[in-house]
Amino acid sequence: MFSCHHIFILLFLYRYVRLAVNLVAFCLHRPIPLPENPRLTSQDVTVVIPSLQGDGGELWETIRSILATEPHEIILATVEAQEQRARKMAKESNFSKVRICSVSQPNKRRQMVRAIPEVRTEITIFADDDVTWPSTLLPWMLAPLEDEQYGGVGTNQRLRRADRPNLQQRIWGYLGALYLERRNFDCASCMFIDGGLPCLSGRTVAYRTSILRDDSFTYQFTHEEWLGQYQLNADDDNFITRWLISHGKKISYQHHKQAEVLTTLEDNPKFLKQCLRWSRSNWRSNITSMFCDGHIWRCQPWSAYAVYLTTVSHWAILWDFLLIYLYFDMAGSWPRESQELGFAVLVGWIFLSKFLKLLGHYIRHPIDFLLLPVSILFGYFHGLIKGYAMLSLNVTAWGSREGADDDDAYRMIRVSQKHQEALEFRNVVCYTQ
């Protein structure tokens, strides 16, 4: 039988070997360098921006920053209700490289499928309508794609912090910045070890156009099922990442300052709704990857342990409480001084582990060290968010962005309703051919 001593050691190693190895891997990771004589240039790139509004200052800034990288063109995929507004914006802003297309019902997958046949270049990049690109981005994203084995490339991401934030904005913005920092850490470390990562984030991601135009891809992308009960039209970036892995394509993540995309997150209590949406998406995708597709166990075993399994096994407050409980049970017969020293070492390590992977953020923003207790408490609270997400996986609502839930009825459709909605998807596909 296992004693408390054995269980403590097993749980400690299961939890912290991941952190120790990832710390080393993160330090050793290097992006794929720029080739001396690149075959691919910015003129081989079309950028597709799915957008609900089709206009607005934030979208303008996104388009301007993308145009500064000199892609072949930008395709703004919006909804019919906003098409004229988008065309007016493009005309008034003299965006000659911007083309507009639209779909009748707002849904990101629909908008992507509508735009893909319009692409005339070898590489397609999808970008959210609230990102800011550095002018140096494209060469770094194209470098891995010089190798035909690579099908997709992700980018480093940072939060665009608010100017002169109030206390509430500073706290929520701090939590959002840590979310992206943690994600960058996991992506870079897993990429170094086995070429895996949690997901090629749709905020900015490059794919070979030939993959996106494959008939089998298009059908599966527009007919994904969840648990055999629903047709899932959300989580587009998770689906494409799984598709690349299951079809033997390599993926890359360019963790470099010159490939760093700035993005926005909610700096108010709506951030909790974003966390809930992300958590639901992680549950759905990681369960599919681990227990339905299964390819990650063979192709990316470390990523399966270090990232995917944490969806079902990582509950911070339960792990911390259990380790402390097992420690006292194990050390009950020790001398008092040894007990106190061991307890101090354990608590110190637990505390240290909660910010080691985030050290880069604190180096750039040392004032945020004052908010470290907020991050630890939020880590415990996030367990409740994660638990609620697990119990509501059939919900796909955003709840954090105006107009974002207009298509919520289309994101998760019961199979009994699927035939009628599938017909609408086929009409979208046919319309673009």
Short mmCIF file of C-alpha atoms in Angstrom, two decimals:
data_model
loop_
_atom_site.label_atom_id
_atom_site.label_comp_id
_atom_site.label_asym_id
_atom_site.label_seq_id
_atom_site.Cartn_x
_atom_site.Cartn_y
_atom_site.Cartn_z
CA MET A 1 0.00 0.00 0.00
CA PHE A 2 1.11 3.56 -0.67
CA SER A 3 1.90 5.58 2.43
CA CYS A 4 1.33 9.34 2.78
CA HIS A 5 5.05 9.71 2.16
CA HIS A 6 4.80 7.97 -1.22
CA ILE A 7 1.64 9.83 -2.24
CA PHE A 8 3.18 13.18 -1.30
CA ILE A 9 6.26 12.49 -3.44
CA LEU A 10 4.22 11.27 -6.41
CA LEU A 11 1.87 14.27 -6.35
CA PHE A 12 4.74 16.71 -5.84
CA LEU A 13 6.68 15.27 -8.77
CA TYR A 14 3.59 15.09 -11.01
CA ARG A 15 2.90 18.75 -10.40
CA TYR A 16 6.37 20.27 -10.36
CA VAL A 17 8.47 18.21 -12.77
CA ARG A 18 6.38 19.90 -15.45
CA LEU A 19 7.35 23.35 -14.17
CA ALA A 20 11.05 22.55 -13.73
CA VAL A 21 11.45 21.03 -17.20
CA ASN A 22 9.43 23.80 -18.84
CA LEU A 23 11.58 26.47 -17.18
CA VAL A 24 14.71 24.94 -18.72
CA ALA A 25 13.00 24.47 -22.08
CA PHE A 26 11.75 28.07 -22.12
CA CYS A 27 15.28 29.36 -21.55
CA LEU A 28 16.65 27.14 -24.33
CA HIS A 29 13.91 27.79 -26.89
CA ARG A 30 14.87 29.81 -29.95
CA PRO A 31 12.57 30.76 -32.84
CA ILE A 32 13.25 29.45 -36.32
CA PRO A 33 15.68 32.06 -37.73
CA LEU A 34 15.11 34.18 -40.79
CA PRO A 35 16.52 32.56 -43.95
CA GLU A 36 19.26 34.35 -45.85
CA ASN A 37 17.42 34.00 -49.18
CA PRO A 38 13.73 33.54 -48.39
CA ARG A 39 11.43 32.06 -51.00
CA LEU A 40 8.33 33.51 -49.33
CA THR A 41 7.83 37.26 -49.03
CA SER A 42 5.07 39.53 -47.76
CA GLN A 43 3.55 39.44 -51.26
CA ASP A 44 2.80 35.74 -50.69
CA VAL A 45 0.51 36.66 -47.78
CA THR A 46 -3.18 37.50 -47.63
CA VAL A 47 -4.51 38.58 -44.24
CA VAL A 48 -8.11 37.67 -43.40
CA ILE A 49 -9.78 39.67 -40.61
CA PRO A 50 -13.15 38.32 -39.44
CA SER A 51 -14.99 41.29 -37.93
CA LEU A 52 -18.49 41.82 -36.57
CA GLN A 53 -18.55 45.61 -36.75
CA GLY A 54 -16.70 46.22 -40.00
CA ASP A 55 -15.64 49.65 -38.78
CA GLY A 56 -14.32 51.52 -35.74
CA GLY A 57 -11.12 53.05 -34.46
CA GLU A 58 -9.71 49.79 -33.12
CA LEU A 59 -10.24 48.04 -36.46
CA TRP A 60 -8.68 50.97 -38.30
CA GLU A 61 -5.54 50.71 -36.18
CA THR A 62 -5.40 46.97 -36.75
CA ILE A 63 -5.60 47.39 -40.53
CA ARG A 64 -3.01 50.18 -40.53
CA SER A 65 -0.52 48.10 -38.55
CA ILE A 66 -1.05 45.13 -40.88
CA LEU A 67 -0.70 47.25 -44.02
CA ALA A 68 2.65 48.48 -42.67
CA THR A 69 3.96 44.92 -43.13
CA GLU A 70 3.08 45.13 -46.87
CA PRO A 71 1.00 41.96 -47.39
CA HIS A 72 -0.49 41.21 -50.81
CA GLU A 73 -3.90 42.26 -49.53
CA ILE A 74 -6.33 42.19 -46.62
CA ILE A 75 -9.76 40.58 -46.80
CA LEU A 76 -12.20 41.94 -44.23
CA ALA A 77 -14.88 39.31 -43.66
CA THR A 78 -17.88 40.88 -41.98
CA VAL A 79 -21.67 40.44 -41.93
CA GLU A 80 -24.09 41.76 -44.53
CA ALA A 81 -25.58 44.24 -42.06
CA GLN A 82 -22.16 45.91 -41.75
CA GLU A 83 -20.87 45.46 -45.31
CA GLN A 84 -21.65 48.96 -46.54
CA ARG A 85 -20.19 50.44 -43.39
CA ALA A 86 -16.98 48.45 -43.99
CA ARG A 87 -16.79 49.50 -47.64
CA LYS A 88 -17.24 53.13 -46.66
CA MET A 89 -14.44 52.83 -44.09
CA ALA A 90 -12.07 51.25 -46.62
CA LYS A 91 -12.85 53.93 -49.22
CA GLU A 92 -12.57 56.90 -46.85
CA SER A 93 -9.35 55.55 -45.32
CA ASN A 94 -7.84 54.89 -48.76
CA PHE A 95 -7.26 51.24 -47.91
CA SER A 96 -6.69 50.16 -51.50
CA LYS A 97 -5.40 46.75 -50.47
CA VAL A 98 -8.52 45.94 -48.44
CA ARG A 99 -11.33 43.86 -49.97
CA ILE A 100 -14.67 43.31 -48.28
CA CYS A 101 -16.78 40.17 -48.19
CA SER A 102 -19.69 39.21 -45.99
CA VAL A 103 -22.02 36.47 -44.78
CA SER A 104 -25.66 36.73 -43.81
CA GLN A 105 -25.28 35.33 -40.28
CA PRO A 106 -22.46 36.44 -37.95
CA ASN A 107 -20.18 33.53 -37.11
CA LYS A 108 -16.39 33.44 -37.26
CA ARG A 109 -16.19 30.05 -38.97
CA ARG A 110 -18.70 31.19 -41.59
CA GLN A 111 -16.74 34.37 -42.17
CA MET A 112 -13.48 32.46 -42.52
CA VAL A 113 -15.02 29.99 -44.98
CA ARG A 114 -16.44 32.89 -46.95
CA ALA A 115 -13.01 34.54 -47.26
CA ILE A 116 -10.75 31.54 -47.92
CA PRO A 117 -11.74 31.02 -51.61
CA GLU A 118 -10.97 34.71 -52.22
CA VAL A 119 -7.33 34.25 -51.21
CA ARG A 120 -4.89 34.28 -54.16
CA THR A 121 -1.65 33.78 -52.24
CA GLU A 122 0.24 30.76 -50.90
CA ILE A 123 -0.10 31.85 -47.26
CA THR A 124 -3.21 32.94 -45.39
CA ILE A 125 -2.97 34.75 -42.06
CA PHE A 126 -6.02 35.12 -39.85
CA ALA A 127 -5.99 38.09 -37.49
CA ASP A 128 -8.44 39.40 -34.93
CA ASP A 129 -9.78 42.90 -35.40
CA ASP A 130 -8.18 44.22 -32.21
CA VAL A 131 -4.50 43.35 -32.69
CA THR A 132 -1.50 45.52 -33.46
CA TRP A 133 1.30 44.07 -35.59
CA PRO A 134 4.95 45.11 -35.47
CA SER A 135 6.34 46.02 -38.90
CA THR A 136 8.82 43.14 -38.54
CA LEU A 137 6.22 40.39 -38.07
CA LEU A 138 5.82 38.76 -41.50
CA PRO A 139 9.41 37.58 -42.12
CA TRP A 140 9.33 35.78 -38.77
CA MET A 141 5.97 34.14 -39.46
CA LEU A 142 7.06 33.06 -42.93
CA ALA A 143 10.42 31.60 -41.86
CA PRO A 144 9.04 28.23 -40.66
CA LEU A 145 6.82 27.96 -43.75
CA GLU A 146 9.90 27.81 -45.96
CA ASP A 147 9.84 24.15 -44.94
CA GLU A 148 6.90 22.38 -46.61
CA GLN A 149 6.44 20.17 -43.54
CA TYR A 150 5.08 23.14 -41.59
CA GLY A 151 1.39 23.91 -41.90
CA GLY A 152 0.81 26.63 -39.31
CA VAL A 153 2.72 29.31 -37.39
CA GLY A 154 1.72 31.13 -34.20
CA THR A 155 3.06 34.31 -32.64
CA ASN A 156 4.17 35.77 -29.36
CA GLN A 157 1.40 37.86 -27.74
CA ARG A 158 1.39 40.69 -25.23
CA LEU A 159 -1.34 42.85 -23.75
CA ARG A 160 -1.75 46.38 -25.04
CA ARG A 161 -1.96 48.08 -21.66
CA ALA A 162 -4.35 50.96 -21.07
CA ASP A 163 -3.01 54.49 -20.92
CA ARG A 164 -3.35 56.01 -17.45
CA PRO A 165 -5.46 53.17 -16.06
CA ASN A 166 -7.46 53.53 -12.88
CA LEU A 167 -6.97 50.99 -10.09
CA GLN A 168 -9.65 48.63 -11.41
CA GLN A 169 -8.26 48.70 -14.95
CA ARG A 170 -4.75 48.14 -13.62
CA ILE A 171 -5.79 45.04 -11.66
CA TRP A 172 -7.85 43.48 -14.46
CA GLY A 173 -5.20 44.42 -17.01
CA TYR A 174 -2.55 42.81 -14.81
CA LEU A 175 -4.50 39.55 -14.74
CA GLY A 176 -4.97 39.67 -18.51
CA ALA A 177 -1.25 40.32 -19.07
CA LEU A 178 -0.40 37.32 -16.91
CA TYR A 179 -2.79 35.15 -18.89
CA LEU A 180 -0.89 35.96 -22.09
CA GLU A 181 2.49 35.63 -20.35
CA ARG A 182 1.57 32.18 -19.08
CA ARG A 183 0.42 31.17 -22.53
CA ASN A 184 3.64 32.40 -24.16
CA PHE A 185 5.63 30.39 -21.61
CA ASP A 186 3.70 27.17 -22.22
CA CYS A 187 3.88 27.56 -26.01
CA ALA A 188 7.63 28.25 -26.11
CA SER A 189 8.60 25.51 -23.67
CA CYS A 190 6.44 22.79 -25.24
CA MET A 191 7.53 23.83 -28.73
CA PHE A 192 11.16 23.30 -27.71
CA ILE A 193 10.55 19.84 -26.23
CA ASP A 194 8.23 18.10 -28.69
CA GLY A 195 6.98 20.69 -31.18
CA GLY A 196 3.57 21.00 -29.51
CA LEU A 197 1.58 23.83 -28.01
CA PRO A 198 -1.89 24.34 -26.52
CA CYS A 199 -3.37 26.01 -29.59
CA LEU A 200 -2.36 28.19 -32.54
CA SER A 201 -4.21 31.24 -31.31
CA GLY A 202 -6.51 32.89 -33.82
CA ARG A 203 -5.42 36.34 -32.69
CA THR A 204 -2.76 36.08 -35.39
CA VAL A 205 -1.89 32.80 -37.09
CA ALA A 206 -0.51 31.77 -40.50
CA TYR A 207 -1.53 28.70 -42.53
CA ARG A 208 -0.80 27.32 -45.96
CA THR A 209 -3.75 28.27 -48.13
CA SER A 210 -3.75 24.81 -49.74
CA ILE A 211 -4.62 23.27 -46.37
CA LEU A 212 -7.53 25.63 -45.81
CA ARG A 213 -8.88 24.97 -49.32
CA ASP A 214 -8.84 21.21 -48.97
CA ASP A 215 -12.39 19.89 -49.44
CA SER A 216 -12.07 17.50 -46.52
CA PHE A 217 -10.88 20.32 -44.26
CA THR A 218 -13.74 22.60 -45.32
CA TYR A 219 -16.35 19.94 -44.67
CA GLN A 220 -14.96 18.99 -41.25
CA PHE A 221 -14.46 22.66 -40.31
CA THR A 222 -18.12 23.38 -40.99
CA HIS A 223 -19.47 20.11 -39.56
CA GLU A 224 -17.51 19.54 -36.37
CA GLU A 225 -19.45 17.57 -33.77
CA TRP A 226 -19.11 17.73 -30.01
CA LEU A 227 -19.94 14.60 -28.00
CA GLY A 228 -22.13 13.36 -30.83
CA GLN A 229 -24.89 15.67 -29.61
CA TYR A 230 -23.96 19.06 -31.01
CA GLN A 231 -22.56 20.67 -34.12
CA LEU A 232 -19.82 22.97 -32.90
CA ASN A 233 -19.21 26.22 -34.76
CA ALA A 234 -17.01 27.86 -32.11
CA ASP A 235 -13.36 27.19 -31.16
CA ASP A 236 -12.11 27.59 -34.74
CA ASP A 237 -8.42 27.91 -33.84
CA ASN A 238 -8.52 24.78 -31.68
CA PHE A 239 -10.05 22.81 -34.55
CA ILE A 240 -7.41 23.89 -37.08
CA THR A 241 -4.58 23.12 -34.64
CA ARG A 242 -5.94 19.61 -34.11
CA TRP A 243 -6.40 19.18 -37.87
CA LEU A 244 -2.76 20.01 -38.56
CA ILE A 245 -1.53 17.62 -35.89
CA SER A 246 -3.79 14.77 -37.02
CA HIS A 247 -2.71 15.22 -40.64
CA GLY A 248 1.01 15.12 -39.93
CA LYS A 249 1.78 18.81 -40.36
CA LYS A 250 4.31 20.50 -38.13
CA ILE A 251 3.38 23.67 -36.29
CA SER A 252 5.68 26.44 -35.14
CA TYR A 253 5.64 29.20 -32.56
CA GLN A 254 7.87 32.21 -33.10
CA HIS A 255 8.71 33.55 -29.66
CA HIS A 256 10.64 36.68 -30.56
CA LYS A 257 10.27 40.40 -29.84
CA GLN A 258 9.99 41.17 -33.55
CA ALA A 259 7.13 38.67 -33.84
CA GLU A 260 5.21 40.06 -30.87
CA VAL A 261 1.57 40.93 -31.48
CA LEU A 262 -0.24 43.30 -29.15
CA THR A 263 -3.85 42.54 -28.30
CA THR A 264 -6.60 43.77 -26.01
CA LEU A 265 -8.45 41.97 -23.23
CA GLU A 266 -11.20 43.23 -20.97
CA ASP A 267 -9.92 45.47 -18.17
CA ASN A 268 -13.12 45.23 -16.14
CA PRO A 269 -15.18 42.42 -14.56
CA LYS A 270 -16.05 41.17 -18.06
CA PHE A 271 -12.60 39.61 -17.97
CA LEU A 272 -14.19 36.85 -15.87
CA LYS A 273 -16.54 36.07 -18.76
CA GLN A 274 -13.56 35.86 -21.09
CA CYS A 275 -11.89 33.42 -18.69
CA LEU A 276 -15.07 31.34 -18.60
CA ARG A 277 -15.24 31.22 -22.40
CA TRP A 278 -11.56 30.27 -22.68
CA SER A 279 -11.98 27.58 -20.04
CA ARG A 280 -14.96 26.03 -21.84
CA SER A 281 -13.01 26.06 -25.08
CA ASN A 282 -10.03 24.38 -23.39
CA TRP A 283 -12.24 21.69 -21.89
CA ARG A 284 -13.90 20.92 -25.22
CA SER A 285 -10.72 20.94 -27.29
CA ASN A 286 -8.41 19.17 -24.86
CA ILE A 287 -10.92 16.42 -24.15
CA THR A 288 -11.24 15.92 -27.90
CA SER A 289 -7.46 15.88 -28.34
CA MET A 290 -6.82 13.43 -25.50
CA PHE A 291 -9.74 11.06 -25.65
CA CYS A 292 -11.19 11.30 -29.18
CA ASP A 293 -8.39 12.13 -31.62
CA GLY A 294 -5.55 10.76 -29.50
CA HIS A 295 -2.80 11.93 -31.87
CA ILE A 296 -1.09 14.07 -29.23
CA TRP A 297 -0.09 11.05 -27.14
CA ARG A 298 2.08 9.85 -30.03
CA CYS A 299 3.12 13.15 -31.64
CA GLN A 300 3.40 15.44 -28.60
CA PRO A 301 3.65 13.34 -25.41
CA TRP A 302 5.25 16.09 -23.32
CA SER A 303 2.64 18.65 -24.37
CA ALA A 304 -0.07 16.11 -23.53
CA TYR A 305 1.31 15.88 -19.98
CA ALA A 306 2.37 19.51 -19.49
CA VAL A 307 -0.62 21.27 -21.07
CA TYR A 308 -3.54 19.07 -22.06
CA LEU A 309 -3.75 17.00 -18.87
CA THR A 310 -3.77 20.14 -16.72
CA THR A 311 -7.30 20.76 -17.95
CA VAL A 312 -8.56 17.83 -15.92
CA SER A 313 -5.88 17.64 -13.20
CA HIS A 314 -4.79 21.18 -12.30
CA TRP A 315 -6.88 22.71 -9.49
CA ALA A 316 -4.55 25.04 -7.59
CA ILE A 317 -6.33 25.29 -4.25
CA LEU A 318 -6.95 21.53 -4.06
CA TRP A 319 -3.33 20.68 -4.95
CA ASP A 320 -1.89 23.14 -2.43
CA PHE A 321 -4.21 21.98 0.36
CA LEU A 322 -3.55 18.31 -0.40
CA LEU A 323 0.22 18.70 -0.46
CA ILE A 324 0.20 20.56 2.86
CA TYR A 325 -2.15 17.99 4.42
CA LEU A 326 0.02 15.08 3.23
CA TYR A 327 3.13 16.84 4.44
CA PHE A 328 1.86 17.15 8.02
CA ASP A 329 0.62 13.57 7.96
CA MET A 330 4.02 12.43 6.69
CA ALA A 331 6.06 14.63 9.08
CA GLY A 332 3.99 13.94 12.19
CA SER A 333 6.78 11.95 13.84
CA TRP A 334 9.55 14.41 12.95
CA PRO A 335 11.17 16.72 15.54
CA ARG A 336 9.36 20.05 15.78
CA GLU A 337 12.21 22.06 14.29
CA SER A 338 12.41 19.72 11.30
CA GLN A 339 8.64 19.97 10.81
CA GLU A 340 8.76 23.76 10.80
CA LEU A 341 11.73 23.88 8.46
CA GLY A 342 10.15 21.41 6.03
CA PHE A 343 6.87 23.31 6.11
CA ALA A 344 8.64 26.60 5.40
CA VAL A 345 10.47 25.03 2.44
CA LEU A 346 7.23 23.56 1.04
CA VAL A 347 5.24 26.78 1.37
CA GLY A 348 8.17 28.76 -0.04
CA TRP A 349 8.35 26.49 -3.08
CA ILE A 350 4.58 26.64 -3.65
CA PHE A 351 4.79 30.44 -3.51
CA LEU A 352 7.83 30.54 -5.80
CA SER A 353 6.20 28.25 -8.34
CA LYS A 354 3.32 30.67 -8.78
CA PHE A 355 5.41 33.38 -10.39
CA LEU A 356 8.52 31.70 -11.84
CA LYS A 357 6.97 31.23 -15.29
CA LEU A 358 5.73 34.83 -15.12
CA LEU A 359 9.11 36.30 -14.24
CA GLY A 360 9.47 37.94 -17.66
CA HIS A 361 6.39 40.06 -16.98
CA TYR A 362 7.70 41.20 -13.59
CA ILE A 363 11.06 42.10 -15.09
CA ARG A 364 9.33 44.31 -17.67
CA HIS A 365 6.85 45.72 -15.13
CA PRO A 366 8.46 45.49 -11.66
CA ILE A 367 5.69 47.62 -10.11
CA ASP A 368 3.34 44.67 -10.71
CA PHE A 369 5.12 42.72 -7.97
CA LEU A 370 2.83 44.61 -5.62
CA LEU A 371 -0.13 42.81 -7.22
CA LEU A 372 1.34 39.32 -6.83
CA PRO A 373 -1.12 38.40 -4.03
CA VAL A 374 -3.97 39.28 -6.41
CA SER A 375 -2.62 36.82 -8.96
CA ILE A 376 -2.32 34.03 -6.36
CA LEU A 377 -5.85 34.59 -5.06
CA PHE A 378 -7.20 34.74 -8.61
CA GLY A 379 -5.45 31.45 -9.36
CA TYR A 380 -7.45 29.85 -6.58
CA PHE A 381 -10.66 31.56 -7.69
CA HIS A 382 -10.08 30.40 -11.26
CA GLY A 383 -10.71 26.88 -10.07
CA LEU A 384 -14.34 27.87 -9.55
CA ILE A 385 -14.48 29.32 -13.06
CA LYS A 386 -12.96 26.13 -14.43
CA GLY A 387 -15.40 23.96 -12.49
CA TYR A 388 -18.40 25.95 -13.70
CA ALA A 389 -17.05 25.79 -17.26
CA MET A 390 -16.81 22.00 -16.99
CA LEU A 391 -20.50 21.86 -16.05
CA SER A 392 -21.61 24.13 -18.91
CA LEU A 393 -19.65 22.95 -21.94
CA ASN A 394 -22.69 23.30 -24.19
CA VAL A 395 -22.61 27.08 -23.66
CA THR A 396 -20.62 29.17 -26.15
CA ALA A 397 -21.67 32.73 -25.25
CA TRP A 398 -19.04 35.43 -25.03
CA GLY A 399 -20.87 37.90 -22.81
CA SER A 400 -17.95 40.32 -23.04
CA ARG A 401 -18.24 42.05 -26.40
CA GLU A 402 -21.05 43.95 -28.07
CA GLY A 403 -22.60 41.95 -30.91
CA ALA A 404 -20.42 38.92 -30.22
CA ASP A 405 -23.38 36.79 -29.17
CA ASP A 406 -25.62 37.57 -32.14
CA ASP A 407 -24.57 34.20 -33.58
CA ASP A 408 -24.65 32.25 -30.33
CA ALA A 409 -27.49 30.03 -31.55
CA TYR A 410 -25.22 28.90 -34.43
CA ARG A 411 -22.11 28.14 -32.37
CA MET A 412 -23.54 25.03 -30.71
CA ILE A 413 -26.44 23.32 -32.53
CA ARG A 414 -28.14 20.17 -31.33
CA VAL A 415 -27.77 17.32 -33.80
CA SER A 416 -31.56 17.20 -34.23
CA GLN A 417 -31.38 20.70 -35.70
CA LYS A 418 -28.20 20.09 -37.67
CA HIS A 419 -29.59 19.24 -41.09
CA GLN A 420 -31.29 22.59 -41.48
CA GLU A 421 -28.22 24.51 -40.31
CA ALA A 422 -25.82 22.36 -42.35
CA LEU A 423 -27.73 23.41 -45.43
CA GLU A 424 -26.99 27.04 -44.56
CA PHE A 425 -23.30 26.22 -44.23
CA ARG A 426 -23.29 24.47 -47.59
CA ASN A 427 -24.92 27.54 -49.11
CA VAL A 428 -22.09 29.66 -47.74
CA VAL A 429 -19.50 27.32 -49.25
CA CYS A 430 -21.28 27.15 -52.60
CA TYR A 431 -21.65 30.93 -52.68
CA THR A 432 -17.88 31.31 -52.49
CA GLN A 433 -17.02 28.86 -55.26
#
